[in-house]
XYZ file of C-alpha atoms in Angstrom:
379
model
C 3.925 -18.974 9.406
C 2.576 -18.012 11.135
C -7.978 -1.841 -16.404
C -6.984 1.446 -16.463
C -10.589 2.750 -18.345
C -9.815 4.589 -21.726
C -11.968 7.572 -20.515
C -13.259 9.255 -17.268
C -16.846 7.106 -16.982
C -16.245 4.213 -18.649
C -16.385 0.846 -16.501
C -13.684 -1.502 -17.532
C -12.373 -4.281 -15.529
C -13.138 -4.533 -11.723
C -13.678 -0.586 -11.013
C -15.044 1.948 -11.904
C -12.687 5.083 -12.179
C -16.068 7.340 -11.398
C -17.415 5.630 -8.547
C -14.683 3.049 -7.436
C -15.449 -0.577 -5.752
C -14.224 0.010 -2.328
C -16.439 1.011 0.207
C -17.074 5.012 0.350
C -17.569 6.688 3.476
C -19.857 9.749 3.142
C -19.130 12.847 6.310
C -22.018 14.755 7.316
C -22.132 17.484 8.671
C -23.220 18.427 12.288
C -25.620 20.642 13.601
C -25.385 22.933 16.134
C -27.298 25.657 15.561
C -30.901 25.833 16.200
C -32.249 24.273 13.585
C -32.330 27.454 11.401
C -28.583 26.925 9.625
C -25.970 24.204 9.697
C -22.311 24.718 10.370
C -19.616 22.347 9.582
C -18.114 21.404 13.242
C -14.631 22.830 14.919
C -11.920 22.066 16.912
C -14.170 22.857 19.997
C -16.832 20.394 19.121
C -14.550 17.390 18.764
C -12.793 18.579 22.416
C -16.557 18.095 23.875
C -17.401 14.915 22.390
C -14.182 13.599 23.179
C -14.116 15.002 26.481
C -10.671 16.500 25.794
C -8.724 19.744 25.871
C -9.091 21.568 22.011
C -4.689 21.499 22.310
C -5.382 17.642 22.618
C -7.520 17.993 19.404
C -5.204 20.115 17.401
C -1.840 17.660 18.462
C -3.950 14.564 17.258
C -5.469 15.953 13.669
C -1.988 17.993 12.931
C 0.021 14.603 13.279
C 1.994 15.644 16.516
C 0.206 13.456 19.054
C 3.242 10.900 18.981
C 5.660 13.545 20.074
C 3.049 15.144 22.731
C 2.643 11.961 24.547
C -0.706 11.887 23.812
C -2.192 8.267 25.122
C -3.632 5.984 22.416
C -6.788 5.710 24.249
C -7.423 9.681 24.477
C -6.204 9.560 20.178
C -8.654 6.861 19.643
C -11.556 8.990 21.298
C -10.133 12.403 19.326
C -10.476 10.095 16.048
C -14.130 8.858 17.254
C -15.578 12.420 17.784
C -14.210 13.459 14.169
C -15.663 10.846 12.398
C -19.191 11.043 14.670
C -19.297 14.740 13.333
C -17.512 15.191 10.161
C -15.129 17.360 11.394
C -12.539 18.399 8.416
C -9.686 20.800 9.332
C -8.747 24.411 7.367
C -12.512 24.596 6.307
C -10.944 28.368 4.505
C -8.688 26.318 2.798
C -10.459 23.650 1.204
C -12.876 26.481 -0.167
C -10.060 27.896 -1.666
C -8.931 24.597 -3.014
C -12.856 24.361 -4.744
C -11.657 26.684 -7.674
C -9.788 24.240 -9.724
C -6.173 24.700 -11.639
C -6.546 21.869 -13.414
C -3.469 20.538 -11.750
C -2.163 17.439 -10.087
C 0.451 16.830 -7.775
C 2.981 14.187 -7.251
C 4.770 13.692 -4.202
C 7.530 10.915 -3.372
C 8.052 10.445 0.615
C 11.699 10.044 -1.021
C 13.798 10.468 -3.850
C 12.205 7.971 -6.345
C 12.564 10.174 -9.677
C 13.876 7.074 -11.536
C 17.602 7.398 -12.530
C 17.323 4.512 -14.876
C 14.216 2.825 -16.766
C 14.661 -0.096 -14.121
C 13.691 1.973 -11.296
C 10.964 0.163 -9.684
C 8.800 3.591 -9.478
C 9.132 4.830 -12.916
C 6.208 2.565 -14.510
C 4.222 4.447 -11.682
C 5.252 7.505 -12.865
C 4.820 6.881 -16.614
C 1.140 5.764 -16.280
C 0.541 8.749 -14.407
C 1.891 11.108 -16.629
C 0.144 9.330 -19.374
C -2.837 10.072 -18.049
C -2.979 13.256 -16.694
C -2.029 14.564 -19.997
C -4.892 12.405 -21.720
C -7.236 13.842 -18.982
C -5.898 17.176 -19.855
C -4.528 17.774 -16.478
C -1.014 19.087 -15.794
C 1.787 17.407 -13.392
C 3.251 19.190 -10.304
C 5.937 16.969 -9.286
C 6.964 18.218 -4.985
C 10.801 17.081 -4.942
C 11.907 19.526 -2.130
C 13.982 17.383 0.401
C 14.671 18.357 4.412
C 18.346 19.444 4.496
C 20.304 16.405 5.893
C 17.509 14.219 6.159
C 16.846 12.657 2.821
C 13.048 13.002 3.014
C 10.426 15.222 1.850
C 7.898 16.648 4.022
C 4.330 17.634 2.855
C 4.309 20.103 5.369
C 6.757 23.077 5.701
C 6.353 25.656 8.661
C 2.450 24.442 9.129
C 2.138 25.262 5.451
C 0.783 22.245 3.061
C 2.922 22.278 -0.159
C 0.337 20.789 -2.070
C -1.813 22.932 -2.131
C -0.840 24.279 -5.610
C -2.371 21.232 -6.604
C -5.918 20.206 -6.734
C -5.188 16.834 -5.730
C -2.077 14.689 -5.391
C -0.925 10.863 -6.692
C 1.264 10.353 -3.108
C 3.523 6.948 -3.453
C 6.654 5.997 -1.912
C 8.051 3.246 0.898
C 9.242 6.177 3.492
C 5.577 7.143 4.414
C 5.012 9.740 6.853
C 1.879 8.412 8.669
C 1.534 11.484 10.543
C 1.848 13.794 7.827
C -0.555 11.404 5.718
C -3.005 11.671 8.748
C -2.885 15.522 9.218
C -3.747 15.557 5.226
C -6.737 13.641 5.650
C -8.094 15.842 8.033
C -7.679 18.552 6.415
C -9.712 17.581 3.964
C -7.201 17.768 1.545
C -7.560 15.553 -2.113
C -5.075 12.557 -2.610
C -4.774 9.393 -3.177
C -1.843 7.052 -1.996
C -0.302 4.192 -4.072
C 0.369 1.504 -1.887
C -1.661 0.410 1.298
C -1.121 2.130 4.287
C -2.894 1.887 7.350
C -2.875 5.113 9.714
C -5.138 4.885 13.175
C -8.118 7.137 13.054
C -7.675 7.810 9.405
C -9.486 6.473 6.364
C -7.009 6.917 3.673
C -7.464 6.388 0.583
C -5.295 4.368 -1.266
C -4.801 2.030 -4.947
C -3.447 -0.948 -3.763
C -2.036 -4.028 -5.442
C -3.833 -7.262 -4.725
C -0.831 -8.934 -3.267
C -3.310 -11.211 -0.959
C -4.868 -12.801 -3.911
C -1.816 -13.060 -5.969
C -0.121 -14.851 -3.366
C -3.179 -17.519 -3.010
C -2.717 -18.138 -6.430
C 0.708 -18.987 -6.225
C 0.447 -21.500 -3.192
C -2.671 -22.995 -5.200
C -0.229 -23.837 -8.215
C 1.980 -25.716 -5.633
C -0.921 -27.731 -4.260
C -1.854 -28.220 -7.693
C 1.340 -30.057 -8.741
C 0.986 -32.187 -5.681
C 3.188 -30.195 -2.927
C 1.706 -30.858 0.693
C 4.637 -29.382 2.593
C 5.615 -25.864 2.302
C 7.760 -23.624 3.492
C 7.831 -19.330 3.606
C 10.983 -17.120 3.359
C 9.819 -14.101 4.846
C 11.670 -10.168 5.290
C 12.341 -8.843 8.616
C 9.810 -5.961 7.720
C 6.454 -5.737 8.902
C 5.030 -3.148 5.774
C 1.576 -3.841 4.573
C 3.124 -4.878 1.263
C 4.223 -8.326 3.259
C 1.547 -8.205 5.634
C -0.533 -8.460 2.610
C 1.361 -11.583 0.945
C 1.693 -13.184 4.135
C -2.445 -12.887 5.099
C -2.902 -14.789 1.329
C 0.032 -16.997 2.225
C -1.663 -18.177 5.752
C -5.435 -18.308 4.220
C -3.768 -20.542 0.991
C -2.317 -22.931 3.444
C -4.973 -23.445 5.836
C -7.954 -23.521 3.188
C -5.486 -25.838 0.478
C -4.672 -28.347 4.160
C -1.149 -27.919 3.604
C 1.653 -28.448 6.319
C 3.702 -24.690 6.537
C 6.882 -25.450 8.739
C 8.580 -21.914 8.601
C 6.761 -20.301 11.594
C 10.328 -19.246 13.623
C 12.224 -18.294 10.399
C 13.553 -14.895 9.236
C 15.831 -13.753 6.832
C 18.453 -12.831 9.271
C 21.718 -14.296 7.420
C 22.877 -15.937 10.195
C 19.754 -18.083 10.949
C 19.482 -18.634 7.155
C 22.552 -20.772 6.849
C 20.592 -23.009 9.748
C 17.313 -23.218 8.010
C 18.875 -24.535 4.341
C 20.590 -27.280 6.201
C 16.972 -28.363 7.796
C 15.497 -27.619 4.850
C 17.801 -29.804 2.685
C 17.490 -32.929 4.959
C 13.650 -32.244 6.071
C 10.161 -33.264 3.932
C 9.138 -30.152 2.551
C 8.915 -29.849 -1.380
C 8.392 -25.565 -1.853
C 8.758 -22.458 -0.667
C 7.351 -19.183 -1.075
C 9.906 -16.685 -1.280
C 8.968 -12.878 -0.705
C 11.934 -10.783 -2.649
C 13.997 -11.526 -5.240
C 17.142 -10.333 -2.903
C 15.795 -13.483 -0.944
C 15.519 -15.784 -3.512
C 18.955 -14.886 -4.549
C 20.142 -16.100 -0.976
C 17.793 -19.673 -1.370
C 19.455 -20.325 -4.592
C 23.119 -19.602 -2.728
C 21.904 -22.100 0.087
C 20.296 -24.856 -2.330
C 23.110 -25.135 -4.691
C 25.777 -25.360 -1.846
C 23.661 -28.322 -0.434
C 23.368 -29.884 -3.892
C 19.592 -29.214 -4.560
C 18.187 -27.735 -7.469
C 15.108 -25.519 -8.557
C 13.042 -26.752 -9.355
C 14.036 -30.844 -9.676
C 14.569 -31.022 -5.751
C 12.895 -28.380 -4.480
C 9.775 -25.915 -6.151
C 10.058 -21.911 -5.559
C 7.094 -19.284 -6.046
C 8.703 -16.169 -5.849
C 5.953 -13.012 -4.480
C 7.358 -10.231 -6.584
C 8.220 -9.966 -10.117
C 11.053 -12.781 -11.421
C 15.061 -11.448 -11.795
C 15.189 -10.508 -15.281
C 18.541 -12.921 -15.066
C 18.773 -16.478 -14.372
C 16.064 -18.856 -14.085
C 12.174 -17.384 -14.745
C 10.044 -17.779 -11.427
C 6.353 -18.689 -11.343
C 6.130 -14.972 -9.453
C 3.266 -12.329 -9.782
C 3.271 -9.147 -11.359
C 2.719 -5.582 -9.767
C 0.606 -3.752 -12.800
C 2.955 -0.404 -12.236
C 1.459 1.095 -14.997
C -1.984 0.405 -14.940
C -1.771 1.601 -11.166
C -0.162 4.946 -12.024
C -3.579 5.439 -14.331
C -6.067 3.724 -12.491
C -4.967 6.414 -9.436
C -5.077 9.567 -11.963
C -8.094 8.904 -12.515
C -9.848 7.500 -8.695
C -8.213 11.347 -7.793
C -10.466 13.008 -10.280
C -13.125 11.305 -9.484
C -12.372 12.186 -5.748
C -12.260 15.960 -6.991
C -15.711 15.761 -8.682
C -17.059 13.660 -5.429
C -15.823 14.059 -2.164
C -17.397 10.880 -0.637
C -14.609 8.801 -2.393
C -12.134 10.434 -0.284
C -12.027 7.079 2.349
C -12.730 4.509 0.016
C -10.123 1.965 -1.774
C -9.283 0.457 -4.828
C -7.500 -3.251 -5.557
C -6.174 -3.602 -8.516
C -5.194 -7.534 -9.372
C -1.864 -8.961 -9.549
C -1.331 -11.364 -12.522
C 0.310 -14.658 -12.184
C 3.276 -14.997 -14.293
C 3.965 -18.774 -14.902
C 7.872 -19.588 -14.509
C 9.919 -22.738 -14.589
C 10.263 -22.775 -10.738
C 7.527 -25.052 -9.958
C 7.900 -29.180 -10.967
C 6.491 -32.016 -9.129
C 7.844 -32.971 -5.637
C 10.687 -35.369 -5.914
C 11.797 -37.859 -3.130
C 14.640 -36.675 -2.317
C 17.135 -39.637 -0.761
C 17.768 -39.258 2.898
């Protein structure tokens, strides 16, 4: 197909919660005086480079430009000229925002509060309350939803809510790239759980090393002898499976294995077609991306007679059903994440450069009893 540290300062594991390993992009300024004073750049100045209109330049950096029917190509210069001169929007603001509260924010992009310890967001949530009160910071948690809509927006009549923070831990599925782009220009402190890419942004994000994770997994099937694989793929495009299905693709072609699932989806009906193929065809595994998938493979096996993992080997990319049989699956470090992005946001706050760079945290491999040895199944 195709280490959370203990303390600010201290380097454990693969980062360092002061400095980071991801690439930091440092602004500079620009000058256009005469030499005798610098002044951080304006609307006006990104209009000129660009060779816009300065309403052009406010649509783009305020997250509108979709709705004004602003052409990609003129959005892709606007996002050019910023980065060529620094530019940061609500230069008053982010003064203001220099006096520290000693307060961080927390905003869902939906309702997430966890109604039960199984919520998938409240090990998130725990290591980030853990350490923002070992940090001695205080939690501002931004629940306030549209009326009717079932989101929550960051901003409310032009106004940014979170600015009663100093910075803000932003996570959530329901991402509002435009609102997340609008924050970054102006200049504004957060961090985002999760990957997410927005065009002409940098933002700055702790993201699970889904990529790697998944390599692993396909290298444990080539290591128990499977040469044919298959992948069980959403019909979502997030960067969450992007991710998995980049390591997936690298595994196969750098392991020499044969991937035969290049027109499947996990539409139902085309399902049903696929498990008969895959029943009477030569492949040995497949990589399944949810568990709400792998429920539907074990449906389809077990109505064709074939078992997991005698006839047929399953690595499952998220965590295993905490029911049934125990995948070989990888873990999502929820908790370590929640700390590891407390603390990459104070560090931001002490060092504005690490406002565009990014952290991966590793997944761990979690061995199962999904995985056997290919069998020869009889034709």
């Amino acid at each position: 197909m195709l280490a959370a540290p203990a303390r600010p300062g201290r380097r454990i594991g693969p980062y360092d919660p002061r400095r980071g390993n991801g690439p930091a992009r440092t602004t500079g300024g620009c000058n256009v005086s005469d030499g005798r004073r610098r002044r951080a750049p304006n609307q006006a100045d990104v209009a000129r480079l660009a060779g816009v209109s300065q309403s052009a330049v406010s649509r783009v950096v305020s997250g509108n430009a979709a709705t004004a029917r602003i052409p990609e190509e003129t959005r892709q210069r606007v996002f050019d000229a910023v980065k060529e001169l620094g530019y940061v929007a609500n230069p008053a603001a982010r003064a203001m925002r220099n006096k520290r509260n000693n307060l961080l924010g927390v905003h869902t992009f939906e309702p997430v509060f966890p109604r039960a310890h199984e919520d998938f967001h409240f090990p998130f949530l725990l290591g980030i309350e853990e350490r923002a009160e070992e940090t001695d910071y205080d939690l501002v948690l931004f629940t306030a939803t549209t009326p009717g809509k079932n989101r929550r927006p960051i901003y409310r009549k032009g106004t940014n809510r979170l600015n009663l923070a100093d910075g803000t831990v932003l996570l959530g599925e329901s991402t509002d790239r435009g609102e997340l782009a609008r924050l970054w220009y102006d200049g504004y402190t957060f961090i985002h759980i999760g990957r997410r890419e927005v065009p002409g942004a940098e933002i700055p994000c702790v993201i699970p090393d889904y990529e790697s994770a998944t390599e692993r997994l396909v290298e444990r099937l080539a290591d128990r002898g499977h040469r044919r694989v298959a992948y069980l793929r959403a019909l979502e495009d997030s960067e969450w499976f992007l991710d998995r299905r980049k390591g997936y693709a690298h595994a196969v072609r750098r392991l020499g294995l044969t991937d035969t699932s290049a027109r499947f989806t996990s539409d139902p009906d085309a399902l049903e077609d696929w498990f008969d193929e895959l029943a009477a065809g030569d492949e040995t595994a497949v990589v399944v991306e949810t568990q709400w998938l792998v429920g539907f493979l074990e449906k389809g096996l077990a109505a064709r007679g074939l078992r997991i993992p005698e006839d047929i080997s399953v690595a499952l990319l998220e965590v295993t059903p905490t029911e049934g049989l125990r995948y070989d699956s990888l873990e999502i470090p929820r908790k370590q994440i929640g700390r590891i992005a407390v603390d990459r946001l104070i560090a931001m706050l002490d060092d504005p450069d690490l406002r565009s760079a990014n952290l991966l945290v590793p997944c761990p491999v979690v061995p199962g009893d999904s995985i056997g040895a290919p069998s020869a199944r009889p034709a």
